Short mmCIF file of C-alpha atoms in Angstrom, two decimals:
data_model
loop_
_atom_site.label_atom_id
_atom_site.label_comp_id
_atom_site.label_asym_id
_atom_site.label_seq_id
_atom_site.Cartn_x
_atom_site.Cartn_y
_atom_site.Cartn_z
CA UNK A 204 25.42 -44.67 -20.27
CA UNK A 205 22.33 -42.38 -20.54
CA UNK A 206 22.20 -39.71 -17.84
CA UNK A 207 19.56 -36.59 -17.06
CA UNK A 208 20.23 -33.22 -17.71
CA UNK A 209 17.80 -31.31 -15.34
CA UNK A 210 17.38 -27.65 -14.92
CA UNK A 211 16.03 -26.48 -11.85
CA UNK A 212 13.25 -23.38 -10.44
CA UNK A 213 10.56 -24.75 -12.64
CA UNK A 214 7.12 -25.50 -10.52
CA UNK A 215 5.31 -28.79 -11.08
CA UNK A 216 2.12 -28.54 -12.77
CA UNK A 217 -0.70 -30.94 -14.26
CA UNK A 218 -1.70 -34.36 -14.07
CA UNK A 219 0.71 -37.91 -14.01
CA UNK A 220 -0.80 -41.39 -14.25
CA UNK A 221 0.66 -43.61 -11.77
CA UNK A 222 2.37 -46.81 -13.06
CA UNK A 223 1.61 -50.60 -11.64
CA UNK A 224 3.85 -51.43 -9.05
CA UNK A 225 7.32 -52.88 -9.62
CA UNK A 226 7.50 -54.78 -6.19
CA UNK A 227 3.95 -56.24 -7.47
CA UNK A 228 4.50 -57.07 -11.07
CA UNK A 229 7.74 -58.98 -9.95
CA UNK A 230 6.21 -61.42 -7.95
CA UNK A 231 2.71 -61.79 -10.26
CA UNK A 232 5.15 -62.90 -13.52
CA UNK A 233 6.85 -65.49 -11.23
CA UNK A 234 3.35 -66.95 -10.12
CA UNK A 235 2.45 -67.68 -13.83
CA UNK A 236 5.32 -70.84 -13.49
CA UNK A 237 2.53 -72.09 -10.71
CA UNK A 238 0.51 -72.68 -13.71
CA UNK A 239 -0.09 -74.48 -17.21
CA UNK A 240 -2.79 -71.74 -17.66
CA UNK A 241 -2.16 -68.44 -18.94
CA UNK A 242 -2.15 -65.72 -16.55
CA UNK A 243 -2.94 -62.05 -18.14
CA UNK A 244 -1.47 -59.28 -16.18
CA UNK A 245 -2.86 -55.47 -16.56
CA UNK A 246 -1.43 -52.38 -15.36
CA UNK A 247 2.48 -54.16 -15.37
CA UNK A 248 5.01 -51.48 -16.00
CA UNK A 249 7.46 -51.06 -18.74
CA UNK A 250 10.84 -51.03 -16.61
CA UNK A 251 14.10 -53.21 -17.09
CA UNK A 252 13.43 -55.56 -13.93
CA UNK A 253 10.28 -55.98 -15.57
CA UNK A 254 12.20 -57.23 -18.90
CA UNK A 255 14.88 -59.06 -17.00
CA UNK A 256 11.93 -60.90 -15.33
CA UNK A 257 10.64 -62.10 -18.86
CA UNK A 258 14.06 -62.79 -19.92
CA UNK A 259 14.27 -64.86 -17.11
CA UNK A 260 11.35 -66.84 -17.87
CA UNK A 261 11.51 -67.26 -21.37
CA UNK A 262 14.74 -68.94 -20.52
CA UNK A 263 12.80 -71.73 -18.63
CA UNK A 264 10.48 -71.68 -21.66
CA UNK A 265 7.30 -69.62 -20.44
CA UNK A 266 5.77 -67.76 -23.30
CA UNK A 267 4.95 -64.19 -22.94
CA UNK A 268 2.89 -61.54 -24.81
CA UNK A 269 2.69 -57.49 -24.55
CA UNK A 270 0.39 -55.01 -25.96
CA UNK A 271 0.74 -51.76 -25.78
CA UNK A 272 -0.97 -50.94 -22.60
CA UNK A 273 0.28 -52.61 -20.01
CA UNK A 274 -1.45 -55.99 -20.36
CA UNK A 275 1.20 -58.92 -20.62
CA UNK A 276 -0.30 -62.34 -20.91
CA UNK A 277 2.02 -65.30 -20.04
CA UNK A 278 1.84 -69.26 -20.58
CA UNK A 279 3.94 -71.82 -18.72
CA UNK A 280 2.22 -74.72 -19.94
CA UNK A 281 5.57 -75.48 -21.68
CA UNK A 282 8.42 -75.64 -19.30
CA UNK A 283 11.19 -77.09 -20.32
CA UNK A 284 13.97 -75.91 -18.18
CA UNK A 285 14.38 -75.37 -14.17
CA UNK A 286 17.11 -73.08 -13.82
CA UNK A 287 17.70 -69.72 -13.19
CA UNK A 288 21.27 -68.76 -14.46
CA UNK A 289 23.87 -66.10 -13.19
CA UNK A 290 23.71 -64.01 -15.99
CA UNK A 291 20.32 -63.20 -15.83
CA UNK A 292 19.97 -62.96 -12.21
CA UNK A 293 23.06 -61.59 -10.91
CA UNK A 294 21.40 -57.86 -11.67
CA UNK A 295 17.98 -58.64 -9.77
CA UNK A 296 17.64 -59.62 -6.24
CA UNK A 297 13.55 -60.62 -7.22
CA UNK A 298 14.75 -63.19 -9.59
CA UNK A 299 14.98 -65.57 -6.48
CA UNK A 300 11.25 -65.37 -6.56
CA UNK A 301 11.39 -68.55 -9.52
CA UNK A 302 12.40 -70.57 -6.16
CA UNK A 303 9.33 -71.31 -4.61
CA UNK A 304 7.02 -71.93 -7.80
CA UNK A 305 9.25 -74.16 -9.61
CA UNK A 306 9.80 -76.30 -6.57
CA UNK A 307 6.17 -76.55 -5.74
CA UNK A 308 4.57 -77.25 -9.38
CA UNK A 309 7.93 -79.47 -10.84
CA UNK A 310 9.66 -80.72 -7.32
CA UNK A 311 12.96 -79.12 -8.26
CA UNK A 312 14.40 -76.28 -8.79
CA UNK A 313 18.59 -74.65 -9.43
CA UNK A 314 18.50 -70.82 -9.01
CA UNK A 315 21.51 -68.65 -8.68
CA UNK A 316 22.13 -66.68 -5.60
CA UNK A 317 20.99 -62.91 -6.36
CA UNK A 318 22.31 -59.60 -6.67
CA UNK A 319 20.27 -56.04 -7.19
CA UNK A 320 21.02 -53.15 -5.85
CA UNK A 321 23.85 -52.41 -3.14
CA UNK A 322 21.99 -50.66 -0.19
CA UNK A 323 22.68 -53.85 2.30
CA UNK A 324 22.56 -57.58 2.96
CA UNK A 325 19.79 -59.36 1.65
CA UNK A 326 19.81 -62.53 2.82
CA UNK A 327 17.95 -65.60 1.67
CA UNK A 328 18.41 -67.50 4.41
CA UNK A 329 14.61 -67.13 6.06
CA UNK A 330 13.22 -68.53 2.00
CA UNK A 331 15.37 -71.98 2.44
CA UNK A 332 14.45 -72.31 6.28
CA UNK A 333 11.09 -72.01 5.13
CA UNK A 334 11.30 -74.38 2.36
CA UNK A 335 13.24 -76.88 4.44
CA UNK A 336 10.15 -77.18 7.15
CA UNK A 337 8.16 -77.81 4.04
CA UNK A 338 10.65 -80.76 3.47
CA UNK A 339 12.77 -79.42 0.63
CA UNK A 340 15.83 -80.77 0.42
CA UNK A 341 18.70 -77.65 -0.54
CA UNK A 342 21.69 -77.61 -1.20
CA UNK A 343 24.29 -74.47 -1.90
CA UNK A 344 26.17 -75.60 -4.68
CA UNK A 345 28.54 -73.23 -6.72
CA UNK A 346 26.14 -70.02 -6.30
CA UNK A 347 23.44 -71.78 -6.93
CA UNK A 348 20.35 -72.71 -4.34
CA UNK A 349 19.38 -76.45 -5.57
CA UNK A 350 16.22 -77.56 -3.94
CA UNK A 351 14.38 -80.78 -4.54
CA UNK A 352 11.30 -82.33 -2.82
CA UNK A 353 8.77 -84.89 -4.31
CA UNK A 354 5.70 -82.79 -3.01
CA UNK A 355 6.15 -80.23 -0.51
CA UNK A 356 3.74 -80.70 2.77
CA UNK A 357 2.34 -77.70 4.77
CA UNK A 358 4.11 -77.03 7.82
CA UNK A 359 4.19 -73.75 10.60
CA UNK A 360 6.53 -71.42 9.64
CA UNK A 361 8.03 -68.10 11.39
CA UNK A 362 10.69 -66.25 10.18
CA UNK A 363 13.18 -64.46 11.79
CA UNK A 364 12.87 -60.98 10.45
CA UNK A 365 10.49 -59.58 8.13
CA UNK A 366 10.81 -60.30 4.67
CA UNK A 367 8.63 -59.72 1.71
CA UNK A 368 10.14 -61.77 -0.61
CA UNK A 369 10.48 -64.51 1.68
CA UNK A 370 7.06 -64.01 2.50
CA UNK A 371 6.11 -63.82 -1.09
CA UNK A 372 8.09 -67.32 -2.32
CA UNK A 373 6.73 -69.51 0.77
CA UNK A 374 3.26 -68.35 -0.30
CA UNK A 375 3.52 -68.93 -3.43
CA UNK A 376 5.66 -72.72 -2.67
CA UNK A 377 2.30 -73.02 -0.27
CA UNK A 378 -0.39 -73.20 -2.59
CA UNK A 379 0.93 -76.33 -4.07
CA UNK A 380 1.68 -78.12 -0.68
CA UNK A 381 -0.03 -80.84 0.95
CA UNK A 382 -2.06 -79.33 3.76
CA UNK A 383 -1.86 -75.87 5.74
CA UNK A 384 0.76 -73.41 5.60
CA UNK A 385 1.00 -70.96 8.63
CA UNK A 386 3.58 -68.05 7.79
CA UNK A 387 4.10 -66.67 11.23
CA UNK A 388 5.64 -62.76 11.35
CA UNK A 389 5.12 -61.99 7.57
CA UNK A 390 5.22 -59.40 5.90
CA UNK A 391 2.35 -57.40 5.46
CA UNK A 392 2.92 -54.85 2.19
CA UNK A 393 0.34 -54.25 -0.49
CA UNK A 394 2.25 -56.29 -2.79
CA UNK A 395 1.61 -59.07 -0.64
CA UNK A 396 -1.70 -58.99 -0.57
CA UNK A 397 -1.47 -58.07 -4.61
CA UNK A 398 0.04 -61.37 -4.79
CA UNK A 399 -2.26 -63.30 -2.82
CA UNK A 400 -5.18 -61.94 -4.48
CA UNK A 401 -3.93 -62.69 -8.06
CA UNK A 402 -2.86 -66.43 -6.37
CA UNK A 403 -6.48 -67.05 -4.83
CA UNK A 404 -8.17 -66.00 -8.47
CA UNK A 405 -5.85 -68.61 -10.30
CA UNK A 406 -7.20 -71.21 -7.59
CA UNK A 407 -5.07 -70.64 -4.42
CA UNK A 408 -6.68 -70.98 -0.53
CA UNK A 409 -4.69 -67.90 1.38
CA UNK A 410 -6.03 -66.31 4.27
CA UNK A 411 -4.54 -63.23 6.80
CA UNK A 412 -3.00 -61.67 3.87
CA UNK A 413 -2.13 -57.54 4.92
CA UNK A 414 -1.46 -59.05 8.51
CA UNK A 415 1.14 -60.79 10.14
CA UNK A 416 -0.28 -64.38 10.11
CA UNK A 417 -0.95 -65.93 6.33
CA UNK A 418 -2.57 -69.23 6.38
CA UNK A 419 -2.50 -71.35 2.65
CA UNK A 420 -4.21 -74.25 2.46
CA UNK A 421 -2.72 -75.91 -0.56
CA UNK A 422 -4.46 -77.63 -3.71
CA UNK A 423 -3.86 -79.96 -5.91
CA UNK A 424 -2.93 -77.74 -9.14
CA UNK A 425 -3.55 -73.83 -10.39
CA UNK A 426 -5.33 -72.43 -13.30
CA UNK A 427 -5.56 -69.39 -15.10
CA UNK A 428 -6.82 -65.50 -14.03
CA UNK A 429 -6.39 -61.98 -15.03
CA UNK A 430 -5.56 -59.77 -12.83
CA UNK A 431 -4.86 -55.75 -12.82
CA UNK A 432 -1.37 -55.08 -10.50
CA UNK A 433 -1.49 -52.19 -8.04
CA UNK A 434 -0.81 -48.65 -8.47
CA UNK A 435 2.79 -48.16 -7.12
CA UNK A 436 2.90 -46.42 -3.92
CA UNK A 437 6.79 -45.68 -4.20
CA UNK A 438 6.80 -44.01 -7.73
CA UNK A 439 3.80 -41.74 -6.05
CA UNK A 440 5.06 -40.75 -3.38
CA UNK A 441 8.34 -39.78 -5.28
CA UNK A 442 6.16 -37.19 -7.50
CA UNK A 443 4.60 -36.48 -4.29
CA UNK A 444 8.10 -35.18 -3.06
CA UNK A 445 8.88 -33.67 -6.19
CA UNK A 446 5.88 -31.13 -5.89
CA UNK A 447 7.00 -30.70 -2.21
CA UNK A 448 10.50 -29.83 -3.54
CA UNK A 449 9.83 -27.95 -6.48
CA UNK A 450 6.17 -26.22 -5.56
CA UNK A 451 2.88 -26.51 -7.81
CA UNK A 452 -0.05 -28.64 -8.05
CA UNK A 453 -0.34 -32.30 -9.53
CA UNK A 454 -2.88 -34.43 -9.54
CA UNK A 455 -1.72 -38.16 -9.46
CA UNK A 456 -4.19 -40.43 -11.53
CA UNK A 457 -4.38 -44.45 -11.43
CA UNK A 458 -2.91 -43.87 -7.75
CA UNK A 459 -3.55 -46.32 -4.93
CA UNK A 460 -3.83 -43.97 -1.64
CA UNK A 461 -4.93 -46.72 0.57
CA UNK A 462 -1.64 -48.17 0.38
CA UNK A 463 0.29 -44.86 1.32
CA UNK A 464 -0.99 -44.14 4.51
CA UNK A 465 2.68 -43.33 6.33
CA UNK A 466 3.98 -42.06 3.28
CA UNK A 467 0.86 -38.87 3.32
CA UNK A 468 1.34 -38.33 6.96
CA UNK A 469 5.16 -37.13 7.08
CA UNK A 470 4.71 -35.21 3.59
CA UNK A 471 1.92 -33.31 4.93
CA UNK A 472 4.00 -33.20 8.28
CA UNK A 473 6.13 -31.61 6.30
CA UNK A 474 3.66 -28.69 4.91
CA UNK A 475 2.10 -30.38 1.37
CA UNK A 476 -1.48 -29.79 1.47
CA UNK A 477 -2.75 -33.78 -0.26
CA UNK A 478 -5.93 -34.46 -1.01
CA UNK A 479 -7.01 -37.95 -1.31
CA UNK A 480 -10.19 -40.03 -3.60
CA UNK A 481 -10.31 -43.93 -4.22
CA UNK A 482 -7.65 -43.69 -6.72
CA UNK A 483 -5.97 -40.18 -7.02
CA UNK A 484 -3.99 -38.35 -5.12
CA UNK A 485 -3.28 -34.43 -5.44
CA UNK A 486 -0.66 -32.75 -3.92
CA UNK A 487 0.31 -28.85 -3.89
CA UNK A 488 3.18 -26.76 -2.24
CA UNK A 489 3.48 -23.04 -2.48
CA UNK A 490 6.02 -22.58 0.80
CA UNK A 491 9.24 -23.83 1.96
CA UNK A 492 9.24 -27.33 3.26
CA UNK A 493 8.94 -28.11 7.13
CA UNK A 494 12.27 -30.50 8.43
CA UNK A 495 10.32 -33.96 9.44
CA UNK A 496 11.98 -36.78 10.69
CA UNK A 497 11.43 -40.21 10.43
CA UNK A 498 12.41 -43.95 10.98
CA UNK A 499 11.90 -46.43 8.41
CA UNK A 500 9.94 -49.68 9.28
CA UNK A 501 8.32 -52.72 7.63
CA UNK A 502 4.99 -51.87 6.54
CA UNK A 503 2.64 -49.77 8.05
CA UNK A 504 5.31 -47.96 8.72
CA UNK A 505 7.99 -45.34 6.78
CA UNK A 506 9.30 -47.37 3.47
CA UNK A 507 12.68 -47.42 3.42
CA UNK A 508 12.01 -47.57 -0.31
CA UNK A 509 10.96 -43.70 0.22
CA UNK A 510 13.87 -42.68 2.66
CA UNK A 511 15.73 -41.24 -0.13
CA UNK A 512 13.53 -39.26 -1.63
CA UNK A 513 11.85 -37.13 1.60
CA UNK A 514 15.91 -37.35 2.68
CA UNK A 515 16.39 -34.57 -0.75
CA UNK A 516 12.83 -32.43 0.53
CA UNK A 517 14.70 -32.50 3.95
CA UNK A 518 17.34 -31.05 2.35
CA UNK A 519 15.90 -28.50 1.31
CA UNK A 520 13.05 -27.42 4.44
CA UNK A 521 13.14 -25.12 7.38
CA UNK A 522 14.92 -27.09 10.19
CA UNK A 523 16.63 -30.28 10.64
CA UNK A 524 15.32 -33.56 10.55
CA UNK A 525 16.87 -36.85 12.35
CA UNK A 526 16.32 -39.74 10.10
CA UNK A 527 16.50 -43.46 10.97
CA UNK A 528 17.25 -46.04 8.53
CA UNK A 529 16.29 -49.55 9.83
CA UNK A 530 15.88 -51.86 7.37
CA UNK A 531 19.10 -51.45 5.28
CA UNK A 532 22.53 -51.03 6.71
CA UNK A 533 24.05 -49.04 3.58
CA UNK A 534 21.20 -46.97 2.12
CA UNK A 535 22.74 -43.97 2.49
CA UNK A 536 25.09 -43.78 -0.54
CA UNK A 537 23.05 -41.17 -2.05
CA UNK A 538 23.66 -38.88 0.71
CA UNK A 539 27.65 -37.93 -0.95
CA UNK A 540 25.63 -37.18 -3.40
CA UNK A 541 23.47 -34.59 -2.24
CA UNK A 542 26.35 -33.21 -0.30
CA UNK A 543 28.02 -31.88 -3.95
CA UNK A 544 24.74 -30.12 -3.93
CA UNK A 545 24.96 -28.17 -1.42
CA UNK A 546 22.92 -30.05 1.60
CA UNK A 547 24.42 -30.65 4.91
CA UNK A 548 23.61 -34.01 6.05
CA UNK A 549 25.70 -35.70 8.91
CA UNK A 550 25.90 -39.40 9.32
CA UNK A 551 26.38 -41.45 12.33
CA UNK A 552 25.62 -44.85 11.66
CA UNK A 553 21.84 -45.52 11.04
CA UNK A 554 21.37 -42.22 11.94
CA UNK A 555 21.06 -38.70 9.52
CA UNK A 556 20.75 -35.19 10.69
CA UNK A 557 19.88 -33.27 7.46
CA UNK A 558 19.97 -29.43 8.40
CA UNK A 559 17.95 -27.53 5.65
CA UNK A 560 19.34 -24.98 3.20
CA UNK A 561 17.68 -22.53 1.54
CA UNK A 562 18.43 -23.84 -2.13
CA UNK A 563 20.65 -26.46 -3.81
CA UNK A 564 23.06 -25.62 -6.55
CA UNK A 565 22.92 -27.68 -9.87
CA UNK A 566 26.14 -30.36 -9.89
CA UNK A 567 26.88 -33.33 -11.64
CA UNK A 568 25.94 -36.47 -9.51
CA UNK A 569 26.03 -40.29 -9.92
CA UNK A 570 23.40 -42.36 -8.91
CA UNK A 571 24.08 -45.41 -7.05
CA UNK A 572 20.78 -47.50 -6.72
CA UNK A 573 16.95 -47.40 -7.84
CA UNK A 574 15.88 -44.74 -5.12
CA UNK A 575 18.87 -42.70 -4.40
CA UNK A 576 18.61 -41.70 -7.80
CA UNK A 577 15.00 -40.70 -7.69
CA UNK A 578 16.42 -38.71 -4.76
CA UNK A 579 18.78 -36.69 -7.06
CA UNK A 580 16.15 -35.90 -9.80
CA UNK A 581 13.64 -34.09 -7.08
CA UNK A 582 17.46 -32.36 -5.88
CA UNK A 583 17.73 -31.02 -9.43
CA UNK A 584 14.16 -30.20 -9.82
CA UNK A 585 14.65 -27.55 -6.40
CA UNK A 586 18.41 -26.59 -7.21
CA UNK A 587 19.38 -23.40 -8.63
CA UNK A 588 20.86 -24.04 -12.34
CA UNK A 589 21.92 -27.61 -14.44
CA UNK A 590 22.13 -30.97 -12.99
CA UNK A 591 23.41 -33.86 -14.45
CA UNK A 592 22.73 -37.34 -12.98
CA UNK A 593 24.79 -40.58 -14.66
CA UNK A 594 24.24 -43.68 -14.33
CA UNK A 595 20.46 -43.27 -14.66
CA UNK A 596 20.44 -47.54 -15.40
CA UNK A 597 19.23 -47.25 -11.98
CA UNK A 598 15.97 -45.12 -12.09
CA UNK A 599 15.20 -47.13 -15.35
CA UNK A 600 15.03 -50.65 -13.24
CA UNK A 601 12.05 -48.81 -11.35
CA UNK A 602 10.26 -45.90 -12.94
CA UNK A 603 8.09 -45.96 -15.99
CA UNK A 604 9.39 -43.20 -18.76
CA UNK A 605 10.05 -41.05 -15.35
CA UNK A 606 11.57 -37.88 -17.46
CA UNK A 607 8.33 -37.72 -19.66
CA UNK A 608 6.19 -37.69 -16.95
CA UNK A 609 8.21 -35.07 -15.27
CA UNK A 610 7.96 -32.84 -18.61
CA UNK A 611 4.52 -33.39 -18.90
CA UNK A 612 4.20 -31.57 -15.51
CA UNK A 613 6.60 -28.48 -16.29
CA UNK A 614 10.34 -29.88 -15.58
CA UNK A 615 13.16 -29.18 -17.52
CA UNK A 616 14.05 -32.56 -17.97
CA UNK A 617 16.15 -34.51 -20.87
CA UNK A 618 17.57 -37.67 -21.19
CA UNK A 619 21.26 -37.80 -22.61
CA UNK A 620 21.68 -40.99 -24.83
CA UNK A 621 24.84 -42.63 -24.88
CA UNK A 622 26.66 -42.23 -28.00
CA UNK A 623 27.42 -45.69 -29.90
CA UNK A 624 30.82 -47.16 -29.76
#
């Protein structure tokens, strides 16, 4: 497996373009099965989910086409199969995003249970309750969710927790459904309303999207739009951290700052001085890092996606900082991890105390999922002498080319390749 070789003490310097947004793009190539049209994506990132995704598809016989910059143009006008298999799923929670679209535009659908990352329970109870008031009829049968319905039919629906992809397939089941959809305590993340936006140019009727009250008012069939995904708010706030670790200056281009409003407010809590335009971001350090606590919440609030990452600045600031994790009940595997570094973290349940230290020493680390190791690189880029981090599969599902972008701002950075067998 390829790992990352960092050396640390070097300050971060220069400019980074911000990648589309993983948590977007997923969603966007699962709405092209909505459609005989092609759909034309820009700004979609080149990341293994992202591959998986297209994988996926191409199984069920949609047609897809890269160039070099982002743009992927896709065509389900030939669908010829309506299942999602274990082999291609079992690695990707978002694969249960094929769900709602194929049930809506072809009235069935056979689509493993997930798997992803293992930071918690993710349940997919709330999409089938969901799909059930819109009178699908599902079954569990052998891992696999097998839902029929002749036409789905609009119906009031309110979940019982927050969920985005929940939110996301009953939206996208919606615009094919006879009548209104209500989705009652949705989710309310960018990539929400990235979805609904690219679903309303191919043709869709959603209202409320960004709040926690959706209304789709379905139609009768979808057509075709291009549409640019958002800037990801994760992988900038990440570099955002990294600055706030290492020291220096960057200036984040393609960057969405609109969408990053809790994430700016604890890293300037915590002493980076960020200044902000319609699409860039820049972000300096030149001290020691101030301990800031936090509790992670459904948007507005803290990502939990970004708990991982301010956890390793914590690590490293004046203070201690109490840190709540409430979305996931196991997201702090990374925190071992650290610990071999040098940090002195103390769990008790949902609950971290991270007591600062001075500096981090260099160690060779594992990561465990997507952010935890992000949280590990910006521990290497502030830790005196070599760190190795394995397993880097992880950071690949999520970040774009993350250890070129890194170099191109002044880390020591190298990716180990796995020899052949």
């Amino acid at each position: 497996m390829d790992k990352l070789q960092i050396t640390g003490g070097n300050r971060l310097n220069g400019e980074v373009n911000i990648s589309g947004a993983k948590n977007a793009a997923l969603p966007n190539l699962c709405a092209s099965l909505l459609s005989a049209d092609p759909i034309t994506l820009h700004n979609v990132p080149d990341l293994n989910d992202i591959g998986t995704t297209l994988r996926l598809l191409g199984r069920m016989g949609v047609k897809s086409a890269r160039d070099g910059d982002g743009q992927l143009t896709l065509d389900a006008s030939q669908v010829d199969s309506l299942e999602a298999p274990y082999e291609l799923v079992k690695t990707m929670r978002a694969s249960i995003l094929v769900l709602g679209p194929l049930l809506s535009r072809f009235g069935e659908a056979r689509v493993s249970l997930p798997g992803g990352c293992a930071i918690g329970q993710r349940p997919v109870d709330q999409h089938i309750k969901g799909l059930e008031a819109m009178g699908a009829d599902i079954r569990i049968e052998h891992g696999f969710v097998v839902a029929k319905a002749k036409r789905l039919k609009g119906a009031s629906i309110r979940t019982d927790m927050v969920t985005v992809t929940g939110t996301e397939n009953l939206m996208m089941a919606a615009t094919l459904a006879e009548g209104r959809t209500t989705l009652e305590n949705a989710a309310r993340e960018p990539e929400i309303v990235d979805l609904a936006e690219l679903l309303n140019k191919m043709g869709a009727r959603i209202q409320g999207q960004g709040g926690d009250r959706i209304t789709i008012d379905g139609v009768e069939r979808l057509h075709g739009a291009s549409h640019q995904v958002v800037a990801d708010r994760i992988e900038a706030g990440t570099f955002l951290c990294a600055v706030g670790a290492a020291g220096g200056d960057i200036m984040l281009r393609r960057a969405a700052p609109h969408t990053m409003g809790a994430i700016i407010d604890k890293l300037q809590e915590a002493g980076l001085s960020i200044e902000c335009g319609d699409d860039w971001i820049r972000g300096s350090m030149n001290k020691r890092p101030q301990a800031t606590g936090f509790r992670t919440r459904e948007y507005p609030g803290f990502p939990t996606d970004m708990q991982a990452q301010l956890m390793a600045l914590n690590a490293i600031a004046d203070g201690t900082a109490v840190i709540v994790e409430n979305i996931f009940e196991n997201r702090y595997m990374h925190v071992q991890e650290l610990v071999r570094m040098g940090a002195l973290i103390d769990i008790d349940g949902h609950t971290a105390v991270v007591t600062g230290v001075p500096q981090l020493s260099g160690a060779t680390v594992m990561a465990t999922d997507l952010r935890a190791s992000a949280s590990l690189v910006i521990a290497g880029l502030a830790a005196f002498g070599q760190t190795t981090v394995e397993r880097i599969y992880h950071l690949d599902r999520g970040y774009e080319r993350m250890e070129e972008k890194l170099r191109g701002i002044g880390a020591d950075v190298q990716r180990l390749r796995r020899e052949a067998a």
